[in-house]
PDB file of C-alpha atoms in Angstrom:
ATOM      1  CA  UNK H 115     -44.065  58.680-133.609  1.00 61.00           C
ATOM      2  CA  UNK H 116     -40.680  59.708-134.974  1.00 67.00           C
ATOM      3  CA  UNK H 117     -39.614  63.310-135.520  1.00 68.00           C
ATOM      4  CA  UNK H 118     -36.905  63.956-138.094  1.00 71.00           C
ATOM      5  CA  UNK H 119     -36.566  67.684-137.412  1.00 72.00           C
ATOM      6  CA  UNK H 120     -33.923  69.349-135.266  1.00 75.00           C
ATOM      7  CA  UNK H 121     -33.918  72.541-133.258  1.00 76.00           C
ATOM      8  CA  UNK H 122     -31.764  75.237-134.856  1.00 80.00           C
ATOM      9  CA  UNK H 123     -28.510  76.258-133.177  1.00 78.00           C
ATOM     10  CA  UNK H 124     -29.195  78.930-130.557  1.00 81.00           C
ATOM     11  CA  UNK H 125     -32.956  78.363-130.503  1.00 85.00           C
ATOM     12  CA  UNK H 126     -34.414  79.414-127.113  1.00 85.00           C
ATOM     13  CA  UNK H 127     -36.466  76.212-127.081  1.00 85.00           C
ATOM     14  CA  UNK H 128     -33.346  73.998-127.077  1.00 80.00           C
ATOM     15  CA  UNK H 129     -32.541  74.175-123.320  1.00 79.00           C
ATOM     16  CA  UNK H 130     -36.189  73.477-122.421  1.00 83.00           C
ATOM     17  CA  UNK H 131     -36.375  70.406-124.660  1.00 82.00           C
ATOM     18  CA  UNK H 132     -33.039  69.190-123.316  1.00 80.00           C
ATOM     19  CA  UNK H 133     -34.384  69.667-119.781  1.00 83.00           C
ATOM     20  CA  UNK H 134     -37.404  67.477-120.531  1.00 85.00           C
ATOM     21  CA  UNK H 135     -35.235  64.661-121.890  1.00 84.00           C
ATOM     22  CA  UNK H 136     -32.573  64.891-119.174  1.00 85.00           C
ATOM     23  CA  UNK H 137     -34.993  65.208-116.241  1.00 86.00           C
ATOM     24  CA  UNK H 138     -34.554  61.679-114.856  1.00 89.00           C
ATOM     25  CA  UNK H 139     -30.789  61.337-115.415  1.00 89.00           C
ATOM     26  CA  UNK H 140     -29.791  62.236-111.847  1.00 86.00           C
ATOM     27  CA  UNK H 141     -32.206  59.661-110.445  1.00 88.00           C
ATOM     28  CA  UNK H 142     -30.845  57.086-112.901  1.00 91.00           C
ATOM     29  CA  UNK H 143     -27.242  57.800-111.800  1.00 88.00           C
ATOM     30  CA  UNK H 144     -28.173  57.510-108.118  1.00 87.00           C
ATOM     31  CA  UNK H 145     -30.044  54.236-108.733  1.00 90.00           C
ATOM     32  CA  UNK H 146     -26.931  52.854-110.486  1.00 89.00           C
ATOM     33  CA  UNK H 147     -24.899  53.654-107.346  1.00 87.00           C
ATOM     34  CA  UNK H 148     -22.899  56.502-108.875  1.00 85.00           C
ATOM     35  CA  UNK H 149     -21.402  58.818-106.289  1.00 82.00           C
ATOM     36  CA  UNK H 150     -21.316  62.574-106.307  1.00 82.00           C
ATOM     37  CA  UNK H 151     -18.869  65.163-105.052  1.00 81.00           C
ATOM     38  CA  UNK H 152     -19.479  66.927-101.748  1.00 81.00           C
ATOM     39  CA  UNK H 153     -19.332  70.710-101.928  1.00 82.00           C
ATOM     40  CA  UNK H 154     -20.272  72.795 -98.877  1.00 90.00           C
ATOM     41  CA  UNK H 155     -22.189  69.844 -97.429  1.00 89.00           C
ATOM     42  CA  UNK H 156     -24.199  69.227-100.616  1.00 87.00           C
ATOM     43  CA  UNK H 157     -23.695  66.104-102.734  1.00 83.00           C
ATOM     44  CA  UNK H 158     -23.469  67.026-106.435  1.00 84.00           C
ATOM     45  CA  UNK H 159     -23.940  64.099-108.813  1.00 83.00           C
ATOM     46  CA  UNK H 160     -23.972  66.104-112.019  1.00 83.00           C
ATOM     47  CA  UNK H 161     -24.152  69.698-113.180  1.00 83.00           C
ATOM     48  CA  UNK H 162     -26.328  70.818-116.083  1.00 81.00           C
ATOM     49  CA  UNK H 163     -26.159  74.042-118.079  1.00 77.00           C
ATOM     50  CA  UNK H 164     -28.197  74.505-121.259  1.00 68.00           C
ATOM     51  CA  UNK H 165     -27.304  71.315-123.160  1.00 72.00           C
ATOM     52  CA  UNK H 166     -24.040  70.571-121.346  1.00 79.00           C
ATOM     53  CA  UNK H 167     -23.501  67.934-118.653  1.00 83.00           C
ATOM     54  CA  UNK H 168     -20.683  67.775-116.142  1.00 81.00           C
ATOM     55  CA  UNK H 169     -20.228  64.440-114.364  1.00 79.00           C
ATOM     56  CA  UNK H 170     -18.345  64.812-111.118  1.00 69.00           C
ATOM     57  CA  UNK H 171     -16.379  62.474-108.877  1.00 66.00           C
ATOM     58  CA  UNK H 172     -13.271  60.402-108.856  1.00 63.00           C
ATOM     59  CA  UNK H 173     -11.837  58.584-111.866  1.00 62.00           C
ATOM     60  CA  UNK H 174     -12.972  55.163-110.634  1.00 65.00           C
ATOM     61  CA  UNK H 175     -16.617  56.303-110.684  1.00 74.00           C
ATOM     62  CA  UNK H 176     -16.434  58.001-114.102  1.00 76.00           C
ATOM     63  CA  UNK H 177     -16.659  54.707-116.004  1.00 78.00           C
ATOM     64  CA  UNK H 178     -19.838  53.746-114.166  1.00 84.00           C
ATOM     65  CA  UNK H 179     -21.321  57.190-114.782  1.00 85.00           C
ATOM     66  CA  UNK H 180     -20.475  57.178-118.483  1.00 84.00           C
ATOM     67  CA  UNK H 181     -21.977  53.690-118.910  1.00 88.00           C
ATOM     68  CA  UNK H 182     -25.141  54.793-117.094  1.00 90.00           C
ATOM     69  CA  UNK H 183     -25.281  57.939-119.239  1.00 89.00           C
ATOM     70  CA  UNK H 184     -24.912  55.850-122.410  1.00 90.00           C
ATOM     71  CA  UNK H 185     -27.782  53.516-121.428  1.00 92.00           C
ATOM     72  CA  UNK H 186     -30.004  56.454-120.434  1.00 91.00           C
ATOM     73  CA  UNK H 187     -29.344  58.350-123.666  1.00 89.00           C
ATOM     74  CA  UNK H 188     -29.920  55.218-125.745  1.00 91.00           C
ATOM     75  CA  UNK H 189     -33.320  54.693-124.075  1.00 90.00           C
ATOM     76  CA  UNK H 190     -34.204  58.359-124.680  1.00 87.00           C
ATOM     77  CA  UNK H 191     -33.122  58.223-128.335  1.00 85.00           C
ATOM     78  CA  UNK H 192     -30.330  60.733-127.745  1.00 84.00           C
ATOM     79  CA  UNK H 193     -26.640  60.650-128.644  1.00 85.00           C
ATOM     80  CA  UNK H 194     -23.511  62.270-127.261  1.00 86.00           C
ATOM     81  CA  UNK H 195     -21.294  64.215-129.654  1.00 87.00           C
ATOM     82  CA  UNK H 196     -17.993  62.595-128.697  1.00 88.00           C
ATOM     83  CA  UNK H 197     -16.093  65.067-130.913  1.00 90.00           C
ATOM     84  CA  UNK H 198     -17.130  67.822-128.495  1.00 87.00           C
ATOM     85  CA  UNK H 199     -16.903  65.740-125.315  1.00 86.00           C
ATOM     86  CA  UNK H 200     -13.854  66.422-123.128  1.00 85.00           C
ATOM     87  CA  UNK H 201     -12.528  65.027-119.865  1.00 80.00           C
ATOM     88  CA  UNK H 202     -10.876  67.270-117.317  1.00 77.00           C
ATOM     89  CA  UNK H 203      -8.998  65.725-114.437  1.00 74.00           C
ATOM     90  CA  UNK H 204      -7.782  67.510-111.356  1.00 71.00           C
ATOM     91  CA  UNK H 205      -5.143  65.276-109.857  1.00 66.00           C
ATOM     92  CA  UNK H 206      -1.868  64.922-108.112  1.00 59.00           C
ATOM     93  CA  UNK H 207       1.193  64.522-110.322  1.00 64.00           C
ATOM     94  CA  UNK H 208       1.734  61.186-108.571  1.00 58.00           C
ATOM     95  CA  UNK H 209      -1.459  59.607-109.961  1.00 60.00           C
ATOM     96  CA  UNK H 210      -1.557  58.466-113.572  1.00 62.00           C
ATOM     97  CA  UNK H 211      -4.921  58.113-115.323  1.00 65.00           C
ATOM     98  CA  UNK H 212      -5.631  55.868-118.269  1.00 69.00           C
ATOM     99  CA  UNK H 213      -7.607  56.857-121.309  1.00 75.00           C
ATOM    100  CA  UNK H 214     -11.287  57.747-121.152  1.00 80.00           C
ATOM    101  CA  UNK H 215     -13.785  56.014-123.445  1.00 81.00           C
ATOM    102  CA  UNK H 216     -17.468  56.665-124.156  1.00 82.00           C
ATOM    103  CA  UNK H 217     -19.390  54.306-126.454  1.00 85.00           C
ATOM    104  CA  UNK H 218     -16.137  52.934-127.934  1.00 86.00           C
ATOM    105  CA  UNK H 219     -14.831  56.466-128.674  1.00 86.00           C
ATOM    106  CA  UNK H 220     -11.695  57.735-126.963  1.00 86.00           C
ATOM    107  CA  UNK H 221     -12.240  61.113-125.318  1.00 83.00           C
ATOM    108  CA  UNK H 222      -9.723  63.943-125.229  1.00 84.00           C
TER     109      UNK H 222
END
């Protein structure tokens, strides 16, 4: 069954629906061998807030995570708004990073 309706911007139901669809993403990332970031002895693979996702770890793992995310979203019938998607790096001035791509779209 296909639904062609969307939830309105700011609807209180939106985070709950997102939560249902995103529920297995962490397990999917772990199964794919994606690593998390250790913070106070806890491994954090991803952070979720409302309908936002933060993928954490080093640059070399980000490609694997974004590919896993793309496959997961495709299976769930979801898409990522690459116009709103940003990459933030925290790095030494000595390390140069290449460009970041998701689903053939360059990310800012």
